[in-house]
Amino acid sequence: MRIGELSERTETPRRLLRYYEEQGLIVSNRCANGYRDYDEATVDRVVQIRGLLDAGLPTRIIKQILPCLDKPRAIHFPDATPEMIATLEHERDRMTRRITCLARNRDAISEYLEAVVNGPGAGR
Amino acid sequence: MRIGELSERTETPRRLLRYYEEQGLIVSNRCANGYRDYDEATVDRVVQIRGLLDAGLPTRIIKQILPCLDKPRAIHFPDATPEMIATLEHERDRMTRRITCLARNRDAISEYLEAVVNGPGAGR
DNA sequence: TCAAACCATCACACAAGTGTGAAGGTCTAC
DNA sequence: GTAGACCTTCACACTTGTGTGATGGTTTGA
């Protein structure tokens, strides 16, 4: 599919799709006329990238973790250098910390909202 | 305490503490000589702010949700305008989405790492 | 009293993600 | 063949969170 369709289906500006490609997060084939051509799987990948970006990961890190998420895992074993493994472990831990922080704060918000809808009287 | 101590205890550059104050995320009293004076609770607050920033929330949003997290909840009921409640619900949902995304990707990383340490042979 | 270690404000700069528009090529349909 | 809707690259600019340094006041200890 071309960039316009990918843009619509992922609700992502074309500008950013080109940027993600520039950063090495997605790839595209080129048609004879120079147009980018994406395959179906790119849709999910873009959604995933956007989610991770929104969760505070920079493209540099996203680029490193994306290959681990592909299905035929065995293919990627050769790239598994010790440094890479260390990076992944570090990022995994950092994500866990982010999750903990988000969950705690979200729960506090929920609690607050509950208290509010129950009326000020119920809070004491 | 003064900014130097707060900086050390929160591992946060002074520059950023002043920035957070400028954005209305923390407050300080001023000593006679103009030095900032923080109270004990600011330590936790700064840590919380940094966690949320790292999880992708902008200061503008953090500023809005921080008041809900204070202990004596009843004090803040007057500010609970309908728009404020809508904002909070929206941010709560967004945080949930972030958590889901982070958890899924973190689990995939964990899975990958497990496969790697078990050796390529175990992956098939 | 003088140095060192704090503190203050101000300002310029940078990276990352994103917005926007210019200038131009390609394809489709009337 | 021309208009409109696509696509291309390039470039300039904005925002946000940070880094860094200049310039100067205050406090503390030798």
mmCIF file of C-alpha atoms (C1' of nucleotides) in Angstrom:
data_model
loop_
_atom_site.group_PDB
_atom_site.id
_atom_site.type_symbol
_atom_site.label_atom_id
_atom_site.label_comp_id
_atom_site.label_asym_id
_atom_site.label_seq_id
_atom_site.Cartn_x
_atom_site.Cartn_y
_atom_site.Cartn_z
ATOM 1 C CA MET A 1 0.000 0.000 0.000
ATOM 2 C CA ARG A 2 1.111 3.580 -0.517
ATOM 3 C CA ILE A 3 1.788 6.146 2.118
ATOM 4 C CA GLY A 4 -1.630 7.755 1.935
ATOM 5 C CA GLU A 5 -3.437 4.559 2.858
ATOM 6 C CA LEU A 6 -0.967 3.729 5.601
ATOM 7 C CA SER A 7 -1.416 7.231 6.934
ATOM 8 C CA GLU A 8 -5.186 6.880 7.051
ATOM 9 C CA ARG A 9 -5.209 3.430 8.543
ATOM 10 C CA THR A 10 -2.766 4.339 11.288
ATOM 11 C CA GLU A 11 -4.016 7.905 11.771
ATOM 12 C CA THR A 12 -0.461 9.079 11.373
ATOM 13 C CA PRO A 13 0.664 12.071 9.306
ATOM 14 C CA ARG A 14 2.664 11.119 6.223
ATOM 15 C CA ARG A 15 5.398 13.348 7.519
ATOM 16 C CA LEU A 16 5.859 11.066 10.488
ATOM 17 C CA LEU A 17 5.801 7.889 8.465
ATOM 18 C CA ARG A 18 8.725 9.255 6.466
ATOM 19 C CA TYR A 19 10.396 10.274 9.688
ATOM 20 C CA TYR A 20 10.008 6.805 11.191
ATOM 21 C CA GLU A 21 11.537 5.359 8.058
ATOM 22 C CA GLU A 22 14.402 7.813 8.249
ATOM 23 C CA GLN A 23 14.973 6.627 11.829
ATOM 24 C CA GLY A 24 14.989 3.020 10.696
ATOM 25 C CA LEU A 25 11.762 2.006 12.430
ATOM 26 C CA ILE A 26 9.924 0.927 9.320
ATOM 27 C CA VAL A 27 10.985 0.031 5.814
ATOM 28 C CA SER A 28 9.385 0.473 2.438
ATOM 29 C CA ASN A 29 9.862 -0.798 -1.047
ATOM 30 C CA ARG A 30 9.857 1.649 -3.897
ATOM 31 C CA CYS A 31 7.641 1.394 -6.934
ATOM 32 C CA ALA A 32 9.011 2.186 -10.362
ATOM 33 C CA ASN A 33 7.788 5.753 -10.006
ATOM 34 C CA GLY A 34 9.536 6.282 -6.694
ATOM 35 C CA TYR A 35 6.430 5.964 -4.539
ATOM 36 C CA ARG A 36 6.847 4.131 -1.246
ATOM 37 C CA ASP A 37 5.161 0.742 -1.041
ATOM 38 C CA TYR A 38 4.352 -0.742 2.353
ATOM 39 C CA ASP A 39 3.246 -4.215 3.136
ATOM 40 C CA GLU A 40 0.330 -5.094 5.354
ATOM 41 C CA ALA A 41 2.361 -5.768 8.486
ATOM 42 C CA THR A 42 3.551 -2.171 8.559
ATOM 43 C CA VAL A 43 0.149 -1.057 9.795
ATOM 44 C CA ASP A 44 0.535 -2.913 13.082
ATOM 45 C CA ARG A 45 4.120 -1.874 13.366
ATOM 46 C CA VAL A 46 3.298 1.810 13.052
ATOM 47 C CA VAL A 47 0.575 1.520 15.671
ATOM 48 C CA GLN A 48 3.050 -0.153 17.968
ATOM 49 C CA ILE A 49 5.678 2.508 17.343
ATOM 50 C CA ARG A 50 3.231 5.255 18.141
ATOM 51 C CA GLY A 51 2.228 3.560 21.343
ATOM 52 C CA LEU A 52 5.816 3.248 22.468
ATOM 53 C CA LEU A 53 6.614 6.826 21.523
ATOM 54 C CA ASP A 54 3.607 7.974 23.482
ATOM 55 C CA ALA A 55 4.860 5.958 26.442
ATOM 56 C CA GLY A 56 8.087 7.899 26.429
ATOM 57 C CA LEU A 57 10.505 5.692 24.516
ATOM 58 C CA PRO A 58 12.742 7.448 22.022
ATOM 59 C CA THR A 59 13.042 6.151 18.469
ATOM 60 C CA ARG A 60 16.583 5.002 19.158
ATOM 61 C CA ILE A 61 15.360 2.524 21.760
ATOM 62 C CA ILE A 62 12.273 1.521 19.847
ATOM 63 C CA LYS A 63 14.496 0.629 16.945
ATOM 64 C CA GLN A 64 16.430 -1.717 19.186
ATOM 65 C CA ILE A 65 13.511 -3.522 20.703
ATOM 66 C CA LEU A 66 11.329 -3.872 17.614
ATOM 67 C CA PRO A 67 13.292 -6.774 16.113
ATOM 68 C CA CYS A 68 12.701 -8.860 19.250
ATOM 69 C CA LEU A 69 8.993 -8.679 18.705
ATOM 70 C CA ASP A 70 8.897 -10.367 15.352
ATOM 71 C CA LYS A 71 7.374 -13.782 15.165
ATOM 72 C CA PRO A 72 10.091 -16.192 13.990
ATOM 73 C CA ARG A 73 12.294 -15.491 16.944
ATOM 74 C CA ALA A 74 15.106 -17.793 15.913
ATOM 75 C CA ILE A 75 16.081 -15.583 13.016
ATOM 76 C CA HIS A 76 17.276 -12.855 15.313
ATOM 77 C CA PHE A 77 19.479 -14.863 17.583
ATOM 78 C CA PRO A 78 22.666 -14.055 15.680
ATOM 79 C CA ASP A 79 22.283 -10.348 16.561
ATOM 80 C CA ALA A 80 22.084 -11.139 20.246
ATOM 81 C CA THR A 81 25.392 -9.683 21.370
ATOM 82 C CA PRO A 82 26.031 -9.358 25.106
ATOM 83 C CA GLU A 83 25.687 -5.568 24.874
ATOM 84 C CA MET A 84 22.372 -5.964 23.119
ATOM 85 C CA ILE A 85 21.120 -8.282 25.810
ATOM 86 C CA ALA A 86 22.217 -5.866 28.481
ATOM 87 C CA THR A 87 20.396 -3.060 26.716
ATOM 88 C CA LEU A 88 17.238 -5.104 26.461
ATOM 89 C CA GLU A 89 17.337 -6.051 30.115
ATOM 90 C CA HIS A 90 17.843 -2.440 31.055
ATOM 91 C CA GLU A 91 14.979 -1.249 28.906
ATOM 92 C CA ARG A 92 12.737 -4.011 30.160
ATOM 93 C CA ASP A 93 13.379 -2.875 33.732
ATOM 94 C CA ARG A 94 12.796 0.704 32.803
ATOM 95 C CA MET A 95 9.490 -0.189 31.209
ATOM 96 C CA THR A 96 8.496 -2.006 34.354
ATOM 97 C CA ARG A 97 9.228 1.105 36.373
ATOM 98 C CA ARG A 98 7.171 3.161 33.979
ATOM 99 C CA ILE A 99 4.292 0.737 34.276
ATOM 100 C CA THR A 100 4.425 0.857 38.064
ATOM 101 C CA CYS A 101 4.467 4.620 38.080
ATOM 102 C CA LEU A 102 1.616 4.922 35.599
ATOM 103 C CA ALA A 103 -0.495 2.336 37.387
ATOM 104 C CA ARG A 104 -0.050 3.985 40.747
ATOM 105 C CA ASN A 105 -0.999 7.392 39.451
ATOM 106 C CA ARG A 106 -3.849 6.115 37.361
ATOM 107 C CA ASP A 107 -5.285 4.326 40.368
ATOM 108 C CA ALA A 108 -5.031 7.503 42.385
ATOM 109 C CA ILE A 109 -6.931 9.343 39.691
ATOM 110 C CA SER A 110 -9.582 6.642 39.639
ATOM 111 C CA GLU A 111 -9.924 6.882 43.374
ATOM 112 C CA TYR A 112 -10.272 10.618 43.165
ATOM 113 C CA LEU A 113 -12.893 10.391 40.447
ATOM 114 C CA GLU A 114 -14.869 7.871 42.416
ATOM 115 C CA ALA A 115 -14.821 10.100 45.444
ATOM 116 C CA VAL A 116 -15.967 13.035 43.362
ATOM 117 C CA VAL A 117 -18.906 11.301 41.719
ATOM 118 C CA ASN A 118 -20.047 9.987 45.077
ATOM 119 C CA GLY A 119 -20.292 13.571 46.232
ATOM 120 C CA PRO A 120 -18.232 15.560 48.721
ATOM 121 C CA GLY A 121 -20.322 14.176 51.583
ATOM 122 C CA ALA A 122 -19.025 10.668 51.095
ATOM 123 C CA GLY A 123 -15.409 11.693 51.374
ATOM 124 C CA ARG A 124 -15.242 12.120 55.128
ATOM 125 C CA MET B 1 15.636 22.465 52.567
ATOM 126 C CA ARG B 2 17.438 24.372 49.873
ATOM 127 C CA ILE B 3 17.667 23.514 46.215
ATOM 128 C CA GLY B 4 21.020 21.786 46.493
ATOM 129 C CA GLU B 5 19.768 19.213 48.960
ATOM 130 C CA LEU B 6 16.568 18.639 47.020
ATOM 131 C CA SER B 7 18.649 18.198 43.904
ATOM 132 C CA GLU B 8 20.839 15.575 45.541
ATOM 133 C CA ARG B 9 18.027 13.683 47.173
ATOM 134 C CA THR B 10 15.995 13.497 43.987
ATOM 135 C CA GLU B 11 18.953 13.171 41.641
ATOM 136 C CA THR B 12 17.551 16.041 39.658
ATOM 137 C CA PRO B 13 19.557 18.971 38.276
ATOM 138 C CA ARG B 14 18.779 22.283 39.948
ATOM 139 C CA ARG B 15 17.953 23.645 36.559
ATOM 140 C CA LEU B 16 15.047 21.256 36.290
ATOM 141 C CA LEU B 17 13.772 21.957 39.776
ATOM 142 C CA ARG B 18 13.503 25.608 38.808
ATOM 143 C CA TYR B 19 11.855 24.598 35.574
ATOM 144 C CA TYR B 20 9.276 22.443 37.363
ATOM 145 C CA GLU B 21 8.512 25.361 39.622
ATOM 146 C CA GLU B 22 8.153 27.650 36.644
ATOM 147 C CA GLN B 23 5.650 25.168 35.195
ATOM 148 C CA GLY B 24 3.720 25.152 38.436
ATOM 149 C CA LEU B 25 4.508 21.569 39.405
ATOM 150 C CA ILE B 26 6.196 22.367 42.679
ATOM 151 C CA VAL B 27 6.244 25.380 44.957
ATOM 152 C CA SER B 28 8.862 26.892 47.191
ATOM 153 C CA ASN B 29 9.031 29.425 49.931
ATOM 154 C CA ARG B 30 11.713 32.050 49.818
ATOM 155 C CA CYS B 31 14.159 32.763 52.600
ATOM 156 C CA ALA B 32 15.073 36.318 53.479
ATOM 157 C CA ASN B 33 18.070 36.120 51.179
ATOM 158 C CA GLY B 34 15.994 34.966 48.211
ATOM 159 C CA TYR B 35 17.023 31.307 48.411
ATOM 160 C CA ARG B 36 14.303 28.761 47.670
ATOM 161 C CA ASP B 37 13.110 26.738 50.646
ATOM 162 C CA TYR B 38 11.391 23.409 50.038
ATOM 163 C CA ASP B 39 9.523 21.303 52.526
ATOM 164 C CA GLU B 40 10.023 17.616 52.992
ATOM 165 C CA ALA B 41 7.064 16.517 50.876
ATOM 166 C CA THR B 42 8.629 18.070 47.804
ATOM 167 C CA VAL B 43 11.113 15.217 47.603
ATOM 168 C CA ASP B 44 8.403 12.663 46.880
ATOM 169 C CA ARG B 45 6.637 15.030 44.584
ATOM 170 C CA VAL B 46 9.711 15.577 42.442
ATOM 171 C CA VAL B 47 10.307 11.855 42.172
ATOM 172 C CA GLN B 48 6.717 11.411 41.101
ATOM 173 C CA ILE B 49 6.982 14.188 38.545
ATOM 174 C CA ARG B 50 10.084 12.663 37.040
ATOM 175 C CA GLY B 51 8.412 9.293 36.799
ATOM 176 C CA LEU B 52 5.448 10.725 34.972
ATOM 177 C CA LEU B 53 7.631 12.779 32.654
ATOM 178 C CA ASP B 54 9.599 9.671 31.838
ATOM 179 C CA ALA B 55 6.342 7.881 31.091
ATOM 180 C CA GLY B 56 5.493 10.436 28.462
ATOM 181 C CA LEU B 57 3.194 12.861 30.232
ATOM 182 C CA PRO B 58 3.817 16.533 29.539
ATOM 183 C CA THR B 59 4.109 18.990 32.418
ATOM 184 C CA ARG B 60 0.779 20.536 31.474
ATOM 185 C CA ILE B 61 -1.031 17.272 32.236
ATOM 186 C CA ILE B 62 1.062 16.422 35.255
ATOM 187 C CA LYS B 63 0.112 19.754 36.721
ATOM 188 C CA GLN B 64 -3.536 18.853 36.358
ATOM 189 C CA ILE B 65 -3.363 15.426 37.906
ATOM 190 C CA LEU B 66 -0.990 16.158 40.766
ATOM 191 C CA PRO B 67 -3.608 17.856 42.971
ATOM 192 C CA CYS B 68 -5.766 14.712 42.894
ATOM 193 C CA LEU B 69 -3.019 12.723 44.506
ATOM 194 C CA ASP B 70 -2.796 14.694 47.708
ATOM 195 C CA LYS B 71 -3.964 13.011 50.833
ATOM 196 C CA PRO B 72 -6.812 15.109 52.222
ATOM 197 C CA ARG B 73 -8.960 14.589 49.181
ATOM 198 C CA ALA B 74 -11.892 16.662 50.385
ATOM 199 C CA ILE B 75 -9.952 19.878 50.066
ATOM 200 C CA HIS B 76 -9.843 19.601 46.315
ATOM 201 C CA PHE B 77 -13.477 18.925 45.624
ATOM 202 C CA PRO B 78 -14.316 22.551 44.904
ATOM 203 C CA ASP B 79 -12.031 22.529 41.852
ATOM 204 C CA ALA B 80 -13.822 19.545 40.372
ATOM 205 C CA THR B 81 -15.461 21.236 37.412
ATOM 206 C CA PRO B 82 -17.081 19.027 34.764
ATOM 207 C CA GLU B 83 -14.288 19.857 32.328
ATOM 208 C CA MET B 84 -11.709 18.897 34.907
ATOM 209 C CA ILE B 85 -13.420 15.585 35.494
ATOM 210 C CA ALA B 86 -13.572 14.922 31.774
ATOM 211 C CA THR B 87 -9.869 15.680 31.470
ATOM 212 C CA LEU B 88 -9.041 13.343 34.306
ATOM 213 C CA GLU B 89 -11.107 10.531 32.830
ATOM 214 C CA HIS B 90 -9.433 11.030 29.503
ATOM 215 C CA GLU B 91 -5.959 10.996 30.990
ATOM 216 C CA ARG B 92 -6.764 7.994 33.103
ATOM 217 C CA ASP B 93 -7.801 6.099 29.981
ATOM 218 C CA ARG B 94 -4.726 7.230 28.161
ATOM 219 C CA MET B 95 -2.544 6.028 31.001
ATOM 220 C CA THR B 96 -4.278 2.671 30.857
ATOM 221 C CA ARG B 97 -3.489 2.419 27.163
ATOM 222 C CA ARG B 98 0.113 3.291 27.858
ATOM 223 C CA ILE B 99 0.313 0.640 30.530
ATOM 224 C CA THR B 100 -1.148 -1.966 28.202
ATOM 225 C CA CYS B 101 1.285 -1.075 25.455
ATOM 226 C CA LEU B 102 4.291 -1.068 27.754
ATOM 227 C CA ALA B 103 3.306 -4.338 29.396
ATOM 228 C CA ARG B 104 2.805 -6.101 26.098
ATOM 229 C CA ASN B 105 6.140 -4.965 24.738
ATOM 230 C CA ARG B 106 7.971 -5.630 27.941
ATOM 231 C CA ASP B 107 6.593 -9.150 28.046
ATOM 232 C CA ALA B 108 7.720 -9.694 24.485
ATOM 233 C CA ILE B 109 11.204 -8.555 25.434
ATOM 234 C CA SER B 110 11.200 -10.885 28.416
ATOM 235 C CA GLU B 111 10.141 -13.741 26.211
ATOM 236 C CA TYR B 112 12.886 -12.962 23.762
ATOM 237 C CA LEU B 113 15.494 -12.751 26.479
ATOM 238 C CA GLU B 114 14.406 -16.050 27.922
ATOM 239 C CA ALA B 115 14.692 -17.689 24.530
ATOM 240 C CA VAL B 116 18.141 -16.216 24.073
ATOM 241 C CA VAL B 117 19.574 -17.373 27.392
ATOM 242 C CA ASN B 118 18.168 -20.840 26.819
ATOM 243 C CA GLY B 119 20.218 -20.969 23.659
ATOM 244 C CA PRO B 120 19.158 -20.982 20.022
ATOM 245 C CA GLY B 121 18.525 -24.688 20.157
ATOM 246 C CA ALA B 122 15.594 -24.298 22.526
ATOM 247 C CA GLY B 123 13.767 -21.911 20.260
ATOM 248 C CA ARG B 124 12.447 -24.403 17.728
ATOM 249 C "C1'" DT C 1 39.395 39.207 54.598
ATOM 250 C "C1'" DC C 2 39.376 36.150 51.167
ATOM 251 C "C1'" DA C 3 38.172 31.672 49.033
ATOM 252 C "C1'" DA C 4 34.881 28.184 48.375
ATOM 253 C "C1'" DA C 5 30.452 26.743 48.118
ATOM 254 C "C1'" DC C 6 26.160 27.878 47.943
ATOM 255 C "C1'" DC C 7 22.241 30.580 45.798
ATOM 256 C "C1'" DA C 8 19.865 33.815 42.216
ATOM 257 C "C1'" DT C 9 18.318 35.178 37.296
ATOM 258 C "C1'" DC C 10 18.976 35.223 32.427
ATOM 259 C "C1'" DA C 11 20.059 33.516 28.053
ATOM 260 C "C1'" DC C 12 21.587 30.898 24.431
ATOM 261 C "C1'" DA C 13 21.618 26.099 22.566
ATOM 262 C "C1'" DC C 14 20.312 21.461 21.590
ATOM 263 C "C1'" DA C 15 17.677 17.050 20.509
ATOM 264 C "C1'" DA C 16 13.462 14.874 19.406
ATOM 265 C "C1'" DG C 17 9.102 14.670 17.603
ATOM 266 C "C1'" DT C 18 6.081 17.181 14.871
ATOM 267 C "C1'" DG C 19 3.772 20.932 11.714
ATOM 268 C "C1'" DT C 20 3.786 23.136 7.400
ATOM 269 C "C1'" DG C 21 4.773 24.602 3.010
ATOM 270 C "C1'" DA C 22 7.444 25.021 -1.317
ATOM 271 C "C1'" DA C 23 8.731 23.003 -5.750
ATOM 272 C "C1'" DG C 24 8.112 19.438 -8.589
ATOM 273 C "C1'" DG C 25 6.986 14.533 -10.599
ATOM 274 C "C1'" DT C 26 3.020 10.890 -11.630
ATOM 275 C "C1'" DC C 27 -1.377 9.055 -12.384
ATOM 276 C "C1'" DT C 28 -6.433 9.132 -13.236
ATOM 277 C "C1'" DA C 29 -10.556 10.944 -15.062
ATOM 278 C "C1'" DC C 30 -13.096 14.137 -17.523
ATOM 279 C "C1'" DG D 1 -4.608 17.872 -22.310
ATOM 280 C "C1'" DT D 2 -5.639 19.560 -18.307
ATOM 281 C "C1'" DA D 3 -7.314 19.380 -13.386
ATOM 282 C "C1'" DG D 4 -7.012 17.129 -9.147
ATOM 283 C "C1'" DA D 5 -5.206 13.907 -6.190
ATOM 284 C "C1'" DC D 6 -1.559 11.520 -5.258
ATOM 285 C "C1'" DC D 7 3.550 11.104 -4.542
ATOM 286 C "C1'" DT D 8 8.608 12.899 -4.036
ATOM 287 C "C1'" DT D 9 12.464 15.689 -1.456
ATOM 288 C "C1'" DC D 10 13.891 19.653 1.046
ATOM 289 C "C1'" DA D 11 13.762 23.053 4.459
ATOM 290 C "C1'" DC D 12 12.455 26.047 7.901
ATOM 291 C "C1'" DA D 13 10.104 26.377 12.471
ATOM 292 C "C1'" DC D 14 7.873 25.222 16.777
ATOM 293 C "C1'" DT D 15 7.498 22.928 21.430
ATOM 294 C "C1'" DT D 16 9.242 20.513 25.368
ATOM 295 C "C1'" DG D 17 12.478 18.993 28.366
ATOM 296 C "C1'" DT D 18 17.398 19.703 29.133
ATOM 297 C "C1'" DG D 19 22.377 21.265 29.196
ATOM 298 C "C1'" DT D 20 25.468 24.897 30.080
ATOM 299 C "C1'" DG D 21 27.485 29.086 31.058
ATOM 300 C "C1'" DA D 22 27.585 34.108 32.312
ATOM 301 C "C1'" DT D 23 27.060 37.322 35.949
ATOM 302 C "C1'" DG D 24 26.351 38.394 40.440
ATOM 303 C "C1'" DG D 25 24.665 38.040 45.501
ATOM 304 C "C1'" DT D 26 25.184 35.312 50.249
ATOM 305 C "C1'" DT D 27 27.125 32.407 53.643
ATOM 306 C "C1'" DT D 28 30.723 29.843 55.877
ATOM 307 C "C1'" DG D 29 35.252 28.647 57.314
ATOM 308 C "C1'" DA D 30 40.387 29.177 57.189
#
